[in-house]
Amino acid sequence: MTLKSIPISRWQEQLSEPLLIGGPCSAETEEQLLATAREIALIPQVKVFRAGIWKPRTRPDGFEGAGEAGLKWMQRVRQETGLLTTVEVANPHHIELALKYGIDILWIGARTVVNPFSVQEICDGLAGVDIPVMVKNPVNPDIKLWIGALERLNRSGIDKLIAIHRGFFYYQRDQYRNSPMWEIPIELKRLYPALPVICDPSHICGKTEYLAEIAQKALDLEMQGLMIETHIDPAAALTDAQQQLSPSGLKQLLSGLIFRNLNGFQEYQSRLDELRKEIDRIDWTLLDILSRRMKIVEEIGEYKKKKNITILQIRRWRNIIHDRLENGRKLGLGKDFLMRLLELVHRESIQRQMEIMHGKKKDLSE
Ligand code: PEP
Ligand code: MN
């Protein structure tokens, strides 16, 4: 299914790419919200103010959000600062209230996107409503759930869509709160080139110290915006205190980022095209060589079968590794990379010879 998505610049006059969103994890008090918004409004690139009104907390004893009162404060933020507003919604009741208080953009949180029942309920609540919706990636690294939520919204008539990359929970932890797994948003962009994808470095990082590198990487990967948690007094925040910037921290972060031309500068484009063509040619040569290697592997397989020789010959495999790693090193190829590549090729070779031995033909369409 294709996705219908209208470019951000056509949503509202004041919006353009890159879309920059700032604001606290949670709306806590009217003073906290307004003080944060007033400072953020002084950063001209930031056009949208975020705040969590209902907070999905892991444990039942945490701060669960200000609820409807928070929406009233958001309305004041909009009136006073002119910033557009966005809040997380997790059910039709949230949507109804957000609309009542004139919220401009809705977002669906990572914990909601994992559940198609909840996403469908939200979509049903949005039928007939023309409002932009941002969809965070699900907590678990499943691109299909992410796409499914976007498709459901499309079916309910929502075509102002943004996907938000906020990282994934993964059992092998790295230094980040949520692993970025960049390959997933890249694949989303490959599948749906017209869909705007922005990054939420705050929930990826979990700590402010990594924000700049993650935000820059997102921009370098042609993401069309950033959502960054910003609190007037981060240390006193009731939720996600470690990852929130102060408004001046946000200003500093943004001024240190390099916003490259999203489509590449004209003068660099032809050089880039040239280099890409060279990569294309090299990849074709690589495929050709791999295919030739496999054909020889199969020939050897036939021979082994005829002569009744075992497939895996450890001494030969050891020699191959030693020789290829040594030569690879001279060619500037890292040991880890080469080892993984050799193992992959070796596994496929063994598999092919096994099939020959047992008379099975591999289904290459898999
Ligand atoms: C948030 O943006 O504050 C939030 C709860 O994020 P996520 O859904 O990505 O965890
Ligand atoms: Mn948060």
Coordinates of C-alpha atoms and ligand atoms in Angstrom, one line a residue:
M1 CA 0.0 0.0 0.0
T2 CA 1.3 3.4 -0.8
L3 CA 1.1 6.2 1.7
K4 CA -0.5 9.6 0.9
S5 CA 1.4 12.3 2.7
I6 CA 1.3 16.1 2.2
P7 CA 4.6 17.9 2.5
I8 CA 5.0 19.8 5.8
S9 CA 5.4 23.1 4.1
R10 CA 1.8 22.8 2.8
W11 CA 0.3 22.1 6.2
Q12 CA 0.4 25.6 7.6
E13 CA 1.9 28.8 6.3
Q14 CA 4.5 29.1 9.1
L15 CA 5.8 25.6 8.7
S16 CA 8.7 24.5 6.6
E17 CA 11.5 21.9 6.7
P18 CA 13.5 21.3 8.8
L19 CA 10.6 21.2 11.3
L20 CA 12.0 22.0 14.8
I21 CA 9.9 21.1 17.8
G22 CA 10.8 22.0 21.4
G23 CA 9.0 21.8 24.7
P24 CA 9.0 19.8 27.9
C25 CA 8.5 16.1 28.3
S26 CA 5.4 16.9 30.5
A27 CA 3.2 19.9 31.1
E28 CA 3.6 20.2 34.9
T29 CA 2.3 23.6 35.9
E30 CA 1.1 26.6 34.1
E31 CA 4.2 28.6 35.1
Q32 CA 6.6 25.9 34.0
L33 CA 4.9 25.6 30.6
L34 CA 4.6 29.3 29.9
A35 CA 8.1 30.1 31.1
T36 CA 9.5 27.4 28.8
A37 CA 7.4 28.4 25.9
R38 CA 8.3 32.1 26.2
E39 CA 12.0 31.3 26.0
I40 CA 11.6 28.8 23.1
A41 CA 9.6 31.4 21.2
L42 CA 12.7 33.5 21.1
I43 CA 14.5 30.8 19.0
P44 CA 13.2 31.7 15.5
Q45 CA 13.7 28.3 13.9
V46 CA 11.4 26.5 16.5
K47 CA 7.9 26.7 15.3
V48 CA 6.1 24.0 17.3
F49 CA 5.8 23.6 21.1
R50 CA 5.4 20.1 22.5
A51 CA 4.2 18.9 25.9
G52 CA 3.0 15.5 27.3
I53 CA -0.5 16.0 28.8
W54 CA -1.1 12.3 29.7
K55 CA 2.1 10.4 30.5
P56 CA 2.5 6.7 29.8
R57 CA 4.5 5.7 32.9
T58 CA 6.1 2.3 33.3
R59 CA 5.2 2.2 37.0
P60 CA 1.9 3.3 38.5
D61 CA 3.4 5.7 41.1
G62 CA 4.9 8.3 38.7
F63 CA 3.6 11.6 37.6
E64 CA 0.9 10.8 35.0
G65 CA 0.4 14.2 33.5
A66 CA -1.7 17.3 34.2
G67 CA -4.6 16.2 32.0
E68 CA -7.2 18.7 30.8
A69 CA -5.7 21.5 32.8
G70 CA -2.5 21.1 30.8
L71 CA -4.4 21.7 27.6
K72 CA -5.7 25.0 28.9
W73 CA -2.1 26.0 29.5
M74 CA -1.2 24.9 26.0
Q75 CA -3.9 27.1 24.6
R76 CA -2.4 30.0 26.5
V77 CA 1.1 29.1 25.1
R78 CA -0.4 29.3 21.6
Q79 CA -2.2 32.6 22.2
E80 CA 0.8 34.3 23.9
T81 CA 3.7 33.0 21.8
G82 CA 2.2 32.2 18.4
L83 CA 4.0 28.8 18.6
L84 CA 1.9 25.9 17.2
T85 CA 1.2 23.2 19.8
T86 CA 1.5 19.4 19.8
V87 CA 0.5 16.8 22.4
E88 CA 0.5 13.0 22.6
V89 CA -2.8 11.3 22.3
A90 CA -3.5 7.6 23.2
N91 CA -7.2 7.3 22.9
P92 CA -10.3 9.0 21.4
H93 CA -11.0 10.9 24.6
H94 CA -7.6 12.5 24.4
I95 CA -8.3 13.5 20.8
E96 CA -11.6 15.0 21.7
L97 CA -10.0 17.1 24.4
A98 CA -7.0 18.1 22.3
L99 CA -9.4 19.3 19.5
K100 CA -11.5 21.2 22.1
Y101 CA -8.4 23.2 23.1
G102 CA -7.3 23.9 19.6
I103 CA -4.1 21.8 19.6
D104 CA -2.5 22.0 16.1
I105 CA -0.7 18.7 15.7
L106 CA -1.2 15.3 17.5
W107 CA 1.3 12.6 18.0
I108 CA 1.0 9.0 18.9
G109 CA 3.6 7.7 21.3
A110 CA 5.9 4.7 21.0
R111 CA 4.1 2.7 23.6
T112 CA 0.8 3.1 21.8
V113 CA 2.1 2.3 18.3
V114 CA 3.0 -1.2 19.4
N115 CA -0.7 -2.0 19.8
P116 CA -2.8 -2.0 16.6
F117 CA -6.0 -2.0 18.7
S118 CA -5.1 1.3 20.3
V119 CA -3.9 2.7 17.0
Q120 CA -7.2 1.7 15.3
E121 CA -9.2 3.3 18.2
I122 CA -7.3 6.5 17.7
C123 CA -7.9 6.4 13.9
D124 CA -11.6 5.8 14.5
G125 CA -11.6 8.9 16.8
L126 CA -9.9 10.9 14.0
A127 CA -12.4 10.0 11.2
G128 CA -13.5 13.2 9.5
V129 CA -10.9 15.4 11.3
D130 CA -8.3 17.2 9.3
I131 CA -5.3 17.5 11.7
P132 CA -1.6 16.5 11.2
V133 CA -0.5 13.4 13.1
M134 CA 3.0 12.4 14.0
V135 CA 3.7 8.7 14.6
K136 CA 6.6 7.7 16.8
N137 CA 8.3 4.4 16.0
P138 CA 7.0 1.5 18.2
V139 CA 9.2 0.8 21.2
N140 CA 10.3 -2.5 19.7
P141 CA 12.2 -2.6 16.4
D142 CA 9.4 -3.6 14.1
I143 CA 9.1 -1.4 11.0
K144 CA 5.8 -3.1 10.0
L145 CA 4.0 -1.8 13.2
W146 CA 5.2 1.7 12.4
I147 CA 4.1 1.4 8.8
G148 CA 0.8 -0.2 9.9
A149 CA 0.0 2.8 12.1
L150 CA 0.7 5.2 9.3
E151 CA -1.5 3.2 6.9
R152 CA -4.4 3.1 9.4
L153 CA -4.2 6.9 9.7
N154 CA -4.2 7.2 6.0
R155 CA -7.3 5.1 5.8
S156 CA -9.0 7.4 8.3
G157 CA -8.3 10.3 5.9
I158 CA -5.2 11.7 7.7
D159 CA -2.7 12.7 5.0
K160 CA -0.7 15.2 7.0
L161 CA 1.7 12.7 8.5
I162 CA 5.2 12.6 10.0
A163 CA 7.1 9.6 11.3
I164 CA 9.2 10.3 14.4
H165 CA 12.3 8.2 14.9
R166 CA 12.8 7.9 18.7
G167 CA 15.0 4.8 18.9
F168 CA 14.1 1.2 19.9
F169 CA 14.3 -0.9 22.9
Y170 CA 16.8 -3.7 22.4
Y171 CA 18.1 -6.3 24.8
Q172 CA 21.7 -5.6 23.8
R173 CA 22.0 -2.2 25.4
D174 CA 24.3 0.5 24.1
Q175 CA 25.1 3.9 25.6
Y176 CA 21.8 5.2 24.5
R177 CA 18.4 4.9 26.3
N178 CA 17.0 3.6 23.1
S179 CA 19.1 2.2 20.3
P180 CA 18.9 4.4 17.2
M181 CA 19.0 1.4 14.7
W182 CA 19.3 3.9 11.9
E183 CA 18.7 1.3 9.3
I184 CA 15.0 1.2 10.3
P185 CA 14.1 4.9 9.6
I186 CA 16.4 4.7 6.5
E187 CA 14.3 1.8 5.2
L188 CA 11.1 3.7 6.0
K189 CA 12.4 6.6 3.9
R190 CA 13.4 4.3 1.1
L191 CA 9.9 2.7 1.1
Y192 CA 8.0 6.0 1.3
P193 CA 10.2 8.8 -0.1
A194 CA 7.5 11.4 0.3
L195 CA 6.8 10.7 4.0
P196 CA 8.5 13.3 6.2
V197 CA 10.6 11.6 8.9
I198 CA 11.9 13.6 11.9
C199 CA 14.1 12.5 14.8
D200 CA 13.5 12.7 18.5
P201 CA 17.1 12.6 19.8
S202 CA 15.9 13.1 23.4
H203 CA 14.3 9.7 23.8
I204 CA 17.2 8.0 21.8
C205 CA 19.8 9.5 24.1
G206 CA 18.3 9.6 27.5
K207 CA 21.0 12.1 28.4
T208 CA 21.7 15.5 27.1
E209 CA 25.4 14.8 26.4
Y210 CA 24.7 12.7 23.3
L211 CA 22.0 15.0 21.8
A212 CA 24.3 16.9 19.5
E213 CA 25.8 13.8 17.8
I214 CA 22.5 12.1 17.4
A215 CA 20.7 15.3 16.1
Q216 CA 23.5 15.9 13.6
K217 CA 23.4 12.3 12.4
A218 CA 19.7 12.5 11.8
L219 CA 20.2 15.7 9.8
D220 CA 23.0 14.1 7.8
L221 CA 20.6 11.2 7.0
E222 CA 18.2 13.7 5.5
M223 CA 15.6 13.6 8.3
Q224 CA 13.3 16.6 7.9
G225 CA 13.3 17.9 11.5
L226 CA 13.9 17.4 15.2
M227 CA 11.8 17.1 18.3
I228 CA 13.9 18.0 21.4
E229 CA 12.6 18.0 25.0
T230 CA 13.2 21.3 26.6
H231 CA 12.3 22.4 30.2
I232 CA 12.7 25.7 31.9
D233 CA 14.5 23.9 34.8
P234 CA 15.5 20.4 33.6
A235 CA 16.9 19.2 36.9
A236 CA 13.5 19.8 38.5
A237 CA 11.5 18.1 35.7
L238 CA 8.9 15.5 36.9
T239 CA 9.7 13.2 34.0
D240 CA 12.8 12.5 31.8
A241 CA 14.9 15.1 33.8
Q242 CA 18.2 13.7 32.5
Q243 CA 17.4 14.2 28.8
Q244 CA 15.8 17.6 28.8
L245 CA 17.7 20.8 27.7
S246 CA 17.0 24.3 29.0
P247 CA 15.8 26.7 26.4
S248 CA 19.3 28.2 26.2
G249 CA 20.7 24.7 25.8
L250 CA 18.3 24.2 23.0
K251 CA 19.4 27.4 21.3
Q252 CA 23.0 26.4 21.7
L253 CA 22.4 22.9 20.3
L254 CA 20.6 24.2 17.3
S255 CA 23.3 26.8 16.5
G256 CA 26.0 24.1 16.6
L257 CA 24.2 21.8 14.1
I258 CA 24.9 21.9 10.4
F259 CA 21.7 22.0 8.5
R260 CA 22.7 20.8 5.1
N261 CA 20.6 21.5 2.0
L262 CA 18.1 18.6 2.1
N263 CA 18.5 17.9 -1.6
G264 CA 22.2 18.5 -1.7
F265 CA 23.8 21.6 -3.1
Q266 CA 23.6 21.9 -6.8
E267 CA 27.4 22.3 -7.3
Y268 CA 28.0 19.1 -5.4
Q269 CA 25.3 17.2 -7.0
S270 CA 27.1 16.3 -10.2
R271 CA 30.2 15.1 -8.4
L272 CA 28.0 13.1 -6.1
D273 CA 26.2 11.6 -9.1
E274 CA 29.5 10.7 -10.6
L275 CA 30.7 8.9 -7.4
R276 CA 27.4 7.2 -7.1
K277 CA 27.6 5.8 -10.6
E278 CA 31.0 4.5 -9.7
I279 CA 29.6 2.8 -6.6
D280 CA 26.8 1.3 -8.9
R281 CA 29.5 -0.1 -11.2
I282 CA 31.5 -1.5 -8.4
D283 CA 28.4 -3.1 -6.8
W284 CA 27.6 -4.8 -10.1
T285 CA 31.1 -6.1 -10.3
L286 CA 30.8 -7.4 -6.7
L287 CA 27.6 -9.2 -7.5
D288 CA 29.1 -10.7 -10.7
I289 CA 32.2 -11.9 -8.8
L290 CA 30.0 -13.4 -6.0
S291 CA 27.9 -15.2 -8.5
R292 CA 31.0 -16.6 -10.2
R293 CA 32.4 -17.7 -6.9
M294 CA 29.2 -19.6 -6.1
K295 CA 29.2 -21.3 -9.5
I296 CA 32.7 -22.6 -8.8
V297 CA 31.6 -23.6 -5.3
E298 CA 28.8 -25.7 -6.8
E299 CA 31.2 -27.3 -9.3
I300 CA 33.4 -28.3 -6.4
G301 CA 30.3 -29.6 -4.6
E302 CA 29.5 -31.8 -7.6
Y303 CA 33.1 -33.1 -7.5
K304 CA 33.0 -33.8 -3.8
K305 CA 29.7 -35.7 -4.2
K306 CA 31.2 -37.8 -7.0
K307 CA 34.3 -38.6 -5.0
N308 CA 32.5 -38.9 -1.7
I309 CA 34.6 -36.2 0.1
T310 CA 33.3 -34.2 3.1
I311 CA 32.0 -30.7 2.4
L312 CA 33.6 -28.8 5.2
Q313 CA 37.4 -29.1 5.2
I314 CA 38.5 -27.3 8.3
R315 CA 42.2 -26.9 7.2
R316 CA 41.2 -25.3 3.9
W317 CA 38.8 -23.0 5.7
R318 CA 41.5 -22.0 8.3
N319 CA 43.9 -21.2 5.5
I320 CA 41.4 -19.1 3.6
I321 CA 40.7 -17.0 6.7
H322 CA 44.4 -16.5 7.4
D323 CA 45.2 -15.6 3.8
R324 CA 42.2 -13.3 3.2
L325 CA 42.6 -11.4 6.5
E326 CA 46.2 -10.9 5.8
N327 CA 45.6 -9.6 2.3
G328 CA 42.5 -7.7 3.4
R329 CA 44.6 -5.9 6.0
K330 CA 47.0 -4.7 3.3
L331 CA 44.0 -3.4 1.3
G332 CA 42.7 -1.4 4.3
L333 CA 39.8 -3.7 5.2
G334 CA 39.1 -4.1 8.9
K335 CA 39.4 -7.6 10.4
D336 CA 35.9 -7.6 12.0
F337 CA 34.2 -6.6 8.8
L338 CA 36.2 -9.1 6.7
M339 CA 35.6 -11.9 9.1
R340 CA 31.9 -11.4 9.0
L341 CA 31.9 -11.2 5.2
L342 CA 34.0 -14.4 4.9
E343 CA 31.7 -16.2 7.3
L344 CA 28.7 -15.1 5.3
V345 CA 30.1 -16.3 2.0
H346 CA 31.4 -19.5 3.6
R347 CA 28.0 -20.3 5.1
E348 CA 26.3 -19.8 1.8
S349 CA 28.9 -21.9 0.0
I350 CA 28.5 -24.8 2.5
Q351 CA 24.7 -24.5 2.2
R352 CA 24.9 -24.8 -1.6
Q353 CA 27.2 -27.8 -1.5
M354 CA 24.9 -29.5 1.1
E355 CA 22.0 -29.0 -1.3
I356 CA 24.0 -30.6 -4.1
M357 CA 25.0 -33.5 -1.8
H358 CA 21.4 -34.1 -0.9
G359 CA 19.9 -33.3 -4.3
K360 CA 17.9 -30.2 -3.2
K361 CA 17.7 -27.1 -5.3
K362 CA 17.8 -23.8 -3.4
D363 CA 14.8 -21.5 -3.9
L364 CA 16.5 -18.2 -4.7
S365 CA 13.3 -16.2 -4.5
E366 CA 13.3 -16.3 -0.7
Ligands
PEP1 C1 7.5 11.7 25.0 O1 7.7 12.2 23.8 O2 7.5 12.3 26.0 C2 7.3 10.2 25.0 C3 6.6 9.7 26.0 O3 7.9 9.6 24.1 P1 7.9 8.1 23.5 O4 6.5 7.8 23.2 O5 8.8 8.2 22.4 O6 8.4 7.2 24.6
MN2 MN 9.8 12.3 27.5

